[in-house]
Amino acid sequence: METTILGRTGLKVSVAALGAGGSSRLGLRTGATETEAAELVRAAIDQGINFIDTAPAYGTEGVVGQAIRKGRDRLVLSTKVKATTPGTSYEGADFVKPGDITASVEKSLERLGTDYIDIIQLHGVRPHHYDFSFNELLPELLQIRDAGKVRFLGITEAFGKDPHREVMQRTIADGVWDVIMLGHNFVNPSAMQGILPQAAKRDLGVMAMYAVRGALARKEWLAELVEALIKTGEIDPEAIDISDPAGFLLDAGTSASLTEAAYRFCRHSPGVHVVLTGTGNLKHLEDNVAAINGNPLPDRVLQRLSSIFGGVRSATGDVASPSAPQTIA
Ligand SMILES: NC(=O)c1ccc[n+]([C@@H]2O[C@H](COP(=O)([O-])OP(=O)(O)OC[C@H]3O[C@@H](n4cnc5c(N)ncnc54)[C@H](OP(=O)(O)O)[C@@H]3O)[C@@H](O)[C@H]2O)c1
């Protein structure tokens, strides 16, 4: 497993991080038991992953806690707090009250079975949350950090809800946050034109999510997304084989699968430190770890991807198809 330094945190982390949320939630969403989900976490650790991301909203902190009872100190744990009151919509403005963030962190510590969290992130911050987060939540987060309960602070974006990436830009510019988690994949590589270089300049730790999501998990879902993006005018139909949009990625042994190409693209995008992989499937986990540790895609493939998807702004990788997985933040 390759490792890297997560920007200004100085943390040494595996380039692949295990995401305990998304549409898989370690398999809990598709019927895995908590014991099986904990086995998947242990399998990830056995394969060299030392970085695990979870959140109260995923319902997986307890599973992670169960899996890491031994060896916690060799791991980097990231979990989250929400700016809006738990149980209310992320889109609303029913903001938490003073003390709620501290109480949330205490509960996370208990569920994770640890006395410190490496990275606490504000979860899925919408543009209308940012001022409140900076003015009201940051002072409380700093107190929690000063008490030794968390080591570093971060913000995760609401990819797709913030097409101008306003929250990420403010997070980077404000200089108080250590880590960002942003949406990035080859169907929407817009972060490469602004956020990633800016984050690198400020030495923030960068975790990429949405590397695969729905559209890059299956060729038919990618085809569905491409069709939608042709309709919005973001993809030129002349630039792509509509009947087989992923064909060129798999030609001549470039990549064994769409997911492999997607993880390799994300991992080698300049400025990305760590790629999150969200899965409930042990074989997928193994394949994804290999892909994230794989070589960059060839330049000709990167150029082709850029000529097709370089102008896309509205897509996240989620697809509307009822057969595609639905997700929690
Ligand atoms: N705002 C936020 O804070 C936020 C939002 C989203 C995600 N996240 C974090 O990012 C993590 C990753 O989430 P993501 O949605 O971005 O994950 P992802 O790794 O891009 O995609 C996960 C999806 O791809 C499928 N998949 C994974 N490997 C596959 C393979 N080899 N072959 C076929 N299908 C495969 C998974 O299904 P299987 O289970 O069948 O493998 C799942 O449906 C989350 O767990 C969470 O920690 C944070």
GROMACS .gro file of N, CA and C and ligand atoms in nm, residues 17-27 29-30 40 52-55 58 78 80 90 121-126 155-159 181-185 207-214 216-218 221 257 259-260 263 275-288 292 318 324-329, ligand 1:
model
  276
   17ALA      N    1  -0.845   0.520   0.130
   17ALA     CA    2  -0.912   0.527   0.260
   17ALA      C    3  -1.045   0.453   0.249
   18LEU      N    4  -1.086   0.390   0.356
   18LEU     CA    5  -1.214   0.319   0.353
   18LEU      C    6  -1.325   0.415   0.397
   19GLY      N    7  -1.425   0.430   0.309
   19GLY     CA    8  -1.541   0.513   0.342
   19GLY      C    9  -1.651   0.425   0.399
   20ALA      N   10  -1.699   0.463   0.516
   20ALA     CA   11  -1.801   0.381   0.582
   20ALA      C   12  -1.942   0.435   0.557
   21GLY      N   13  -1.954   0.525   0.459
   21GLY     CA   14  -2.086   0.582   0.427
   21GLY      C   15  -2.122   0.553   0.284
   22GLY      N   16  -2.162   0.657   0.211
   22GLY     CA   17  -2.201   0.642   0.070
   22GLY      C   18  -2.317   0.545   0.055
   23SER      N   19  -2.326   0.484  -0.061
   23SER     CA   20  -2.441   0.397  -0.083
   23SER      C   21  -2.420   0.256  -0.028
   24SER      N   22  -2.298   0.224   0.015
   24SER     CA   23  -2.274   0.088   0.065
   24SER      C   24  -2.280   0.078   0.217
   25ARG      N   25  -2.231   0.180   0.284
   25ARG     CA   26  -2.224   0.179   0.430
   25ARG      C   27  -2.167   0.045   0.480
   26LEU      N   28  -2.052   0.008   0.425
   26LEU     CA   29  -1.981  -0.116   0.463
   26LEU      C   30  -2.066  -0.240   0.440
   27GLY      N   31  -2.166  -0.227   0.355
   27GLY     CA   32  -2.252  -0.342   0.324
   27GLY      C   33  -2.382  -0.344   0.403
   29ARG      N   34  -2.618  -0.142   0.400
   29ARG     CA   35  -2.733  -0.104   0.317
   29ARG      C   36  -2.788  -0.223   0.237
   30THR      N   37  -2.700  -0.316   0.205
   30THR     CA   38  -2.746  -0.429   0.124
   30THR      C   39  -2.761  -0.556   0.208
   40LEU      N   40  -1.524  -0.652   0.711
   40LEU     CA   41  -1.477  -0.576   0.594
   40LEU      C   42  -1.378  -0.468   0.637
   52ILE      N   43  -0.974   0.557   0.792
   52ILE     CA   44  -1.116   0.519   0.784
   52ILE      C   45  -1.201   0.643   0.809
   53ASP      N   46  -1.299   0.662   0.721
   53ASP     CA   47  -1.390   0.777   0.733
   53ASP      C   48  -1.531   0.728   0.763
   54THR      N   49  -1.590   0.786   0.867
   54THR     CA   50  -1.727   0.751   0.901
   54THR      C   51  -1.801   0.878   0.943
   55ALA      N   52  -1.922   0.862   0.994
   55ALA     CA   53  -2.001   0.977   1.038
   55ALA      C   54  -2.119   0.925   1.120
   58TYR      N   55  -2.406   0.792   0.913
   58TYR     CA   56  -2.397   0.666   0.840
   58TYR      C   57  -2.440   0.545   0.925
   78SER      N   58  -1.145   0.945   1.078
   78SER     CA   59  -1.216   1.070   1.048
   78SER      C   60  -1.365   1.045   1.070
   80LYS      N   61  -1.760   1.290   1.163
   80LYS     CA   62  -1.816   1.419   1.125
   80LYS      C   63  -1.915   1.472   1.227
   90TYR      N   64  -3.044   1.848   0.560
   90TYR     CA   65  -2.920   1.922   0.535
   90TYR      C   66  -2.952   2.053   0.461
  121GLN      N   67  -1.484   1.648   1.078
  121GLN     CA   68  -1.522   1.730   0.962
  121GLN      C   69  -1.667   1.775   0.974
  122LEU      N   70  -1.692   1.896   0.936
  122LEU     CA   71  -1.831   1.941   0.924
  122LEU      C   72  -1.887   1.873   0.800
  123HIS      N   73  -2.003   1.814   0.814
  123HIS     CA   74  -2.054   1.718   0.714
  123HIS      C   75  -2.144   1.784   0.610
  124GLY      N   76  -2.104   1.773   0.484
  124GLY     CA   77  -2.192   1.814   0.374
  124GLY      C   78  -2.234   1.960   0.384
  125VAL      N   79  -2.136   2.047   0.404
  125VAL     CA   80  -2.168   2.189   0.429
  125VAL      C   81  -2.222   2.257   0.302
  126ARG      N   82  -2.342   2.311   0.314
  126ARG     CA   83  -2.403   2.387   0.203
  126ARG      C   84  -2.356   2.532   0.210
  155ILE      N   85  -1.370   2.009   0.645
  155ILE     CA   86  -1.505   2.031   0.592
  155ILE      C   87  -1.525   1.939   0.473
  156THR      N   88  -1.642   1.876   0.467
  156THR     CA   89  -1.677   1.797   0.349
  156THR      C   90  -1.781   1.873   0.270
  157GLU      N   91  -1.765   1.870   0.138
  157GLU     CA   92  -1.858   1.949   0.057
  157GLU      C   93  -1.985   1.870   0.025
  158ALA      N   94  -2.088   1.946  -0.014
  158ALA     CA   95  -2.212   1.885  -0.062
  158ALA      C   96  -2.203   1.888  -0.214
  159PHE      N   97  -2.133   1.787  -0.267
  159PHE     CA   98  -2.107   1.784  -0.412
  159PHE      C   99  -2.241   1.778  -0.483
  181MET      N  100  -1.276   1.738   0.210
  181MET     CA  101  -1.320   1.619   0.139
  181MET      C  102  -1.409   1.668   0.025
  182LEU      N  103  -1.365   1.640  -0.099
  182LEU     CA  104  -1.438   1.696  -0.212
  182LEU      C  105  -1.476   1.589  -0.312
  183GLY      N  106  -1.581   1.618  -0.390
  183GLY     CA  107  -1.624   1.526  -0.495
  183GLY      C  108  -1.535   1.543  -0.616
  184HIS      N  109  -1.485   1.430  -0.668
  184HIS     CA  110  -1.397   1.439  -0.784
  184HIS      C  111  -1.399   1.306  -0.860
  185ASN      N  112  -1.427   1.315  -0.987
  185ASN     CA  113  -1.421   1.195  -1.072
  185ASN      C  114  -1.407   1.239  -1.217
  207MET      N  115  -0.898   1.479   0.058
  207MET     CA  116  -0.958   1.347   0.042
  207MET      C  117  -1.061   1.356  -0.070
  208ALA      N  118  -1.050   1.266  -0.169
  208ALA     CA  119  -1.146   1.269  -0.280
  208ALA      C  120  -1.253   1.163  -0.259
  209MET      N  121  -1.377   1.207  -0.270
  209MET     CA  122  -1.491   1.113  -0.265
  209MET      C  123  -1.557   1.112  -0.404
  210TYR      N  124  -1.653   1.026  -0.425
  210TYR     CA  125  -1.728   1.016  -0.552
  210TYR      C  126  -1.642   0.966  -0.669
  211ALA      N  127  -1.532   0.899  -0.640
  211ALA     CA  128  -1.447   0.851  -0.749
  211ALA      C  129  -1.524   0.760  -0.844
  212VAL      N  130  -1.613   0.681  -0.789
  212VAL     CA  131  -1.690   0.585  -0.870
  212VAL      C  132  -1.839   0.615  -0.863
  213ARG      N  133  -1.886   0.619  -0.739
  213ARG     CA  134  -2.026   0.650  -0.717
  213ARG      C  135  -2.116   0.554  -0.797
  214GLY      N  136  -2.226   0.605  -0.859
  214GLY     CA  137  -2.310   0.515  -0.939
  214GLY      C  138  -2.263   0.504  -1.082
  216LEU      N  139  -1.996   0.535  -1.244
  216LEU     CA  140  -1.873   0.469  -1.285
  216LEU      C  141  -1.865   0.327  -1.228
  217ALA      N  142  -1.975   0.283  -1.170
  217ALA     CA  143  -1.979   0.145  -1.120
  217ALA      C  144  -2.029   0.051  -1.229
  218ARG      N  145  -2.106   0.102  -1.326
  218ARG     CA  146  -2.159   0.015  -1.433
  218ARG      C  147  -2.167   0.091  -1.562
  221TRP      N  148  -2.492   0.263  -1.646
  221TRP     CA  149  -2.523   0.386  -1.571
  221TRP      C  150  -2.440   0.503  -1.624
  257SER      N  151  -1.135  -0.260  -1.588
  257SER     CA  152  -1.276  -0.230  -1.559
  257SER      C  153  -1.294  -0.079  -1.549
  259THR      N  154  -1.444   0.075  -1.304
  259THR     CA  155  -1.412   0.121  -1.168
  259THR      C  156  -1.261   0.137  -1.151
  260GLU      N  157  -1.184   0.044  -1.211
  260GLU     CA  158  -1.038   0.057  -1.200
  260GLU      C  159  -0.993   0.190  -1.262
  263TYR      N  160  -1.091   0.488  -1.030
  263TYR     CA  161  -1.008   0.507  -0.910
  263TYR      C  162  -0.867   0.555  -0.949
  275VAL      N  163  -0.783   0.870  -0.185
  275VAL     CA  164  -0.911   0.840  -0.250
  275VAL      C  165  -0.993   0.752  -0.157
  276LEU      N  166  -1.117   0.793  -0.135
  276LEU     CA  167  -1.207   0.712  -0.054
  276LEU      C  168  -1.268   0.604  -0.141
  277THR      N  169  -1.273   0.484  -0.089
  277THR     CA  170  -1.348   0.381  -0.158
  277THR      C  171  -1.458   0.334  -0.065
  278GLY      N  172  -1.580   0.333  -0.119
  278GLY     CA  173  -1.695   0.293  -0.039
  278GLY      C  174  -1.750   0.163  -0.094
  279THR      N  175  -1.740   0.057  -0.015
  279THR     CA  176  -1.789  -0.072  -0.065
  279THR      C  177  -1.833  -0.161   0.051
  280GLY      N  178  -1.921  -0.251   0.017
  280GLY     CA  179  -1.961  -0.351   0.115
  280GLY      C  180  -1.921  -0.490   0.068
  281ASN      N  181  -1.833  -0.493  -0.033
  281ASN     CA  182  -1.804  -0.618  -0.100
  281ASN      C  183  -1.653  -0.645  -0.092
  282LEU      N  184  -1.618  -0.760  -0.035
  282LEU     CA  185  -1.476  -0.790  -0.011
  282LEU      C  186  -1.394  -0.797  -0.141
  283LYS      N  187  -1.454  -0.851  -0.247
  283LYS     CA  188  -1.381  -0.860  -0.374
  283LYS      C  189  -1.361  -0.719  -0.431
  284HIS      N  190  -1.466  -0.635  -0.423
  284HIS     CA  191  -1.452  -0.497  -0.470
  284HIS      C  192  -1.342  -0.426  -0.391
  285LEU      N  193  -1.340  -0.449  -0.260
  285LEU     CA  194  -1.239  -0.383  -0.177
  285LEU      C  195  -1.098  -0.416  -0.227
  286GLU      N  196  -1.077  -0.545  -0.249
  286GLU     CA  197  -0.944  -0.589  -0.295
  286GLU      C  198  -0.910  -0.524  -0.430
  287ASP      N  199  -1.007  -0.528  -0.523
  287ASP     CA  200  -0.984  -0.469  -0.656
  287ASP      C  201  -0.957  -0.318  -0.645
  288ASN      N  202  -1.032  -0.254  -0.556
  288ASN     CA  203  -1.021  -0.108  -0.547
  288ASN      C  204  -0.887  -0.066  -0.485
  292ILE      N  205  -0.633   0.175  -0.677
  292ILE     CA  206  -0.586   0.302  -0.620
  292ILE      C  207  -0.433   0.303  -0.610
  318ASP      N  208  -2.379   1.057  -0.955
  318ASP     CA  209  -2.505   0.993  -0.917
  318ASP      C  210  -2.590   0.980  -1.043
  324ALA      N  211  -2.995   0.211  -0.976
  324ALA     CA  212  -2.865   0.254  -0.921
  324ALA      C  213  -2.877   0.275  -0.770
  325PRO      N  214  -2.765   0.258  -0.698
  325PRO     CA  215  -2.773   0.271  -0.553
  325PRO      C  216  -2.806   0.414  -0.508
  326GLN      N  217  -2.889   0.423  -0.408
  326GLN     CA  218  -2.920   0.555  -0.351
  326GLN      C  219  -2.829   0.572  -0.229
  327THR      N  220  -2.818   0.696  -0.183
  327THR     CA  221  -2.712   0.719  -0.085
  327THR      C  222  -2.750   0.813   0.028
  328ILE      N  223  -2.674   0.805   0.134
  328ILE     CA  224  -2.676   0.907   0.239
  328ILE      C  225  -2.549   0.986   0.217
  329ALA      N  226  -2.557   1.116   0.214
  329ALA     CA  227  -2.442   1.207   0.201
  329ALA      C  228  -2.310   1.138   0.180
  330LIG     N1  229  -2.028   1.491   0.205
  330LIG     C1  230  -1.972   1.384   0.259
  330LIG     O1  231  -1.923   1.392   0.370
  330LIG     C2  232  -1.963   1.255   0.184
  330LIG     C3  233  -2.047   1.229   0.076
  330LIG     C4  234  -2.029   1.108   0.006
  330LIG     C5  235  -1.930   1.018   0.045
  330LIG     N2  236  -1.852   1.048   0.152
  330LIG     C6  237  -1.746   0.954   0.198
  330LIG     O2  238  -1.686   0.898   0.084
  330LIG     C7  239  -1.694   0.756   0.093
  330LIG     C8  240  -1.700   0.696  -0.044
  330LIG     O3  241  -1.832   0.716  -0.098
  330LIG     P1  242  -1.856   0.726  -0.252
  330LIG     O4  243  -2.001   0.718  -0.275
  330LIG     O5  244  -1.780   0.842  -0.298
  330LIG     O6  245  -1.786   0.586  -0.295
  330LIG     P2  246  -1.727   0.532  -0.429
  330LIG     O7  247  -1.614   0.446  -0.388
  330LIG     O8  248  -1.706   0.639  -0.530
  330LIG     O9  249  -1.849   0.443  -0.488
  330LIG     C9  250  -1.914   0.350  -0.412
  330LIG    C10  251  -2.015   0.276  -0.502
  330LIG    O10  252  -1.946   0.205  -0.603
  330LIG    C11  253  -1.969   0.064  -0.588
  330LIG     N3  254  -1.840   0.000  -0.611
  330LIG    C12  255  -1.726   0.019  -0.540
  330LIG     N4  256  -1.628  -0.061  -0.588
  330LIG    C13  257  -1.681  -0.129  -0.692
  330LIG    C14  258  -1.626  -0.226  -0.781
  330LIG     N5  259  -1.499  -0.266  -0.775
  330LIG     N6  260  -1.710  -0.276  -0.877
  330LIG    C15  261  -1.838  -0.235  -0.886
  330LIG     N7  262  -1.894  -0.144  -0.803
  330LIG    C16  263  -1.816  -0.092  -0.706
  330LIG    C17  264  -2.016   0.043  -0.448
  330LIG    O11  265  -2.099  -0.071  -0.438
  330LIG     P3  266  -2.049  -0.206  -0.363
  330LIG    O12  267  -2.081  -0.189  -0.219
  330LIG    O13  268  -2.132  -0.311  -0.430
  330LIG    O14  269  -1.904  -0.222  -0.389
  330LIG    C18  270  -2.094   0.174  -0.423
  330LIG    O15  271  -2.225   0.165  -0.477
  330LIG    C19  272  -1.816   0.730   0.180
  330LIG    O16  273  -1.815   0.601   0.235
  330LIG    C20  274  -1.799   0.840   0.282
  330LIG    O17  275  -1.702   0.799   0.376
  330LIG    C21  276  -1.867   1.163   0.220
   0.00000   0.00000   0.00000
